[in-house]
Amino acid sequence: MCQYLIPTRRYFAAYLPVQSVSQTRSSQTRMVLRHGRSVVLHTRLSLARRPLVHFARLQSTETPRRPPDSQPVERVPNELIWNGVASVGDTLKRTFIILAAVGAVVSIVGVGVLEGYGQYFEHVRLAPIPRDPDIVKWGWEDEQLGWNGDTSKGGTDPGLGRKGRDFVRTAAASAKARNIMLNPESNRAKRNPSALLNFGLSNSVEALAKALSIAEAKDAAGKLHPGTLTLLLKHQAAMVEKITVGGNYLPAAKALYERIWVRETSPFIAWRLGDVCNGLGKHDEAISWWSRAIQLCEGPSSLLPAIESSSNASPPEALHTSTMLQRASVVSLHHAEVLFGMGKKPVECIQWLSSAVESSSRVAHALAAKELEERPEQLQVASAYVDSPFLQKPAKDLLVEARRTASEAWKLIGILGERTKGSDPKDLVNCYEQALRWSAKLDAEGNQIPDLNVTQNAKWDALIKNRNRLEEMVHVQMQPRNGWFSFLAW
């Protein structure tokens, strides 16, 4: 092992020929030259190929010393540091460019998807619905309101602008979404009645409120169709009325309907105002609005012949007939309650209740297109009504109302029958059994469970309790009597 000292770069050739070092295969040479300073060069040369040095001053008579185990510390030049920093900067720059490009592509795709869905909703989901002349003749066109004042075009009003139309589409999509509502009899609903709110309708109301603020300004500037603002107000009032819990939102619904009444004096709005006032406990004002609705109609005489219409009537006409017949059933039920309150005999009240049962049964079976022998739990709205966007909702609501009226009438017949002397307990059991059937639905196993659209769990439990009590009474009466005191068993 030998150690050679190279003073400077410019004298390298004079002191140590590079060729002699490079030609030595077994040698390992390392040198660092910087700014003319001398550095240490360590090399291992085989004894056979040791290079010749012609300068005596480079020769040493001392015994070569073994280099230390640790290698000399090599200093990192500043250029390498700055080159590393520049490399990191280039990497970050390239990464930023790539991320920016990916973000731009994702943003463009996202905006395109949203705009595409908006156009799909505009031209497909909100497309104009063809109206049957019978629908207009029997007054069912208001059951399916569009979102554009110009019903022949469908979609939304272009006068609302891009932002306003987006709000209207959001409201329409939320209104058509699946309802999310808690069971009114659940513990959570009892603790917090506001939890009963339909969240889809709540979102729709919020979006529609923003659209209305834009529509009012556009309507004042004359940029909207004359019927657009009134139509949006109708949607808002109907949604607010639907999400009402405990009368909290009824004042807002009443205010909206009153705004519509100023713009459109129709019997439909007068009818809705009467129902809202009745829900608020303003019965005199409700009667006044209902009277206006009747006055705006053609009159009761033009509606009565429809009740006797033939069986081959069109679905709009048949639904009109069923609606009028159901109204007569409700009047009969209320009349029986008034007679009982006036102290009339139970027999007279039962006659009116029986009339209500008959009318509601006819309505329910007519809506389901079934015979009267069909079990009430299995009644469903016929396809003739389900297939029509104008008749589907009123037909389903009417079937629920008919079932509720029939169940209530059968229950009252049973209660009055218990107060009537000489009533057969078997007949009373049948009354409560019929009340249960009209307010029940069948589960997957065919068992009766309460239909919460028709009744409540508390009323259902009361009906079962009355039925079981009378069944036990009938069972005791049917047992044989022996002995002098057998009459006490009854």
mmCIF file of C-alpha atoms in Angstrom, residues 130-144 314-317 319 384 388-392:
data_model
loop_
_atom_site.group_PDB
_atom_site.id
_atom_site.type_symbol
_atom_site.label_atom_id
_atom_site.label_comp_id
_atom_site.label_asym_id
_atom_site.label_seq_id
_atom_site.Cartn_x
_atom_site.Cartn_y
_atom_site.Cartn_z
ATOM 1 C CA PRO A 130 -100.713 14.697 -22.253
ATOM 2 C CA ARG A 131 -104.100 15.530 -20.781
ATOM 3 C CA ASP A 132 -107.140 13.468 -21.546
ATOM 4 C CA PRO A 133 -110.223 15.618 -22.220
ATOM 5 C CA ASP A 134 -112.046 13.625 -19.542
ATOM 6 C CA ILE A 135 -109.334 14.618 -17.039
ATOM 7 C CA VAL A 136 -110.053 18.287 -17.708
ATOM 8 C CA LYS A 137 -113.817 17.737 -17.842
ATOM 9 C CA TRP A 138 -113.994 16.215 -14.369
ATOM 10 C CA GLY A 139 -111.489 18.603 -12.819
ATOM 11 C CA TRP A 140 -108.529 16.303 -12.119
ATOM 12 C CA GLU A 141 -105.899 18.369 -13.954
ATOM 13 C CA ASP A 142 -104.936 20.209 -10.741
ATOM 14 C CA GLU A 143 -103.877 16.911 -9.146
ATOM 15 C CA GLN A 144 -100.748 16.829 -11.312
ATOM 16 C CA SER A 314 -114.324 6.444 -17.801
ATOM 17 C CA PRO A 315 -111.825 6.366 -14.911
ATOM 18 C CA PRO A 316 -112.006 10.158 -14.371
ATOM 19 C CA GLU A 317 -115.795 10.017 -14.198
ATOM 20 C CA LEU A 319 -113.333 8.575 -9.599
ATOM 21 C CA ALA A 384 -106.780 2.112 -14.439
ATOM 22 C CA SER A 388 -102.731 7.769 -14.808
ATOM 23 C CA PRO A 389 -100.444 10.429 -13.285
ATOM 24 C CA PHE A 390 -103.524 12.585 -12.630
ATOM 25 C CA LEU A 391 -105.666 9.914 -10.961
ATOM 26 C CA GLN A 392 -103.112 7.829 -9.071
#
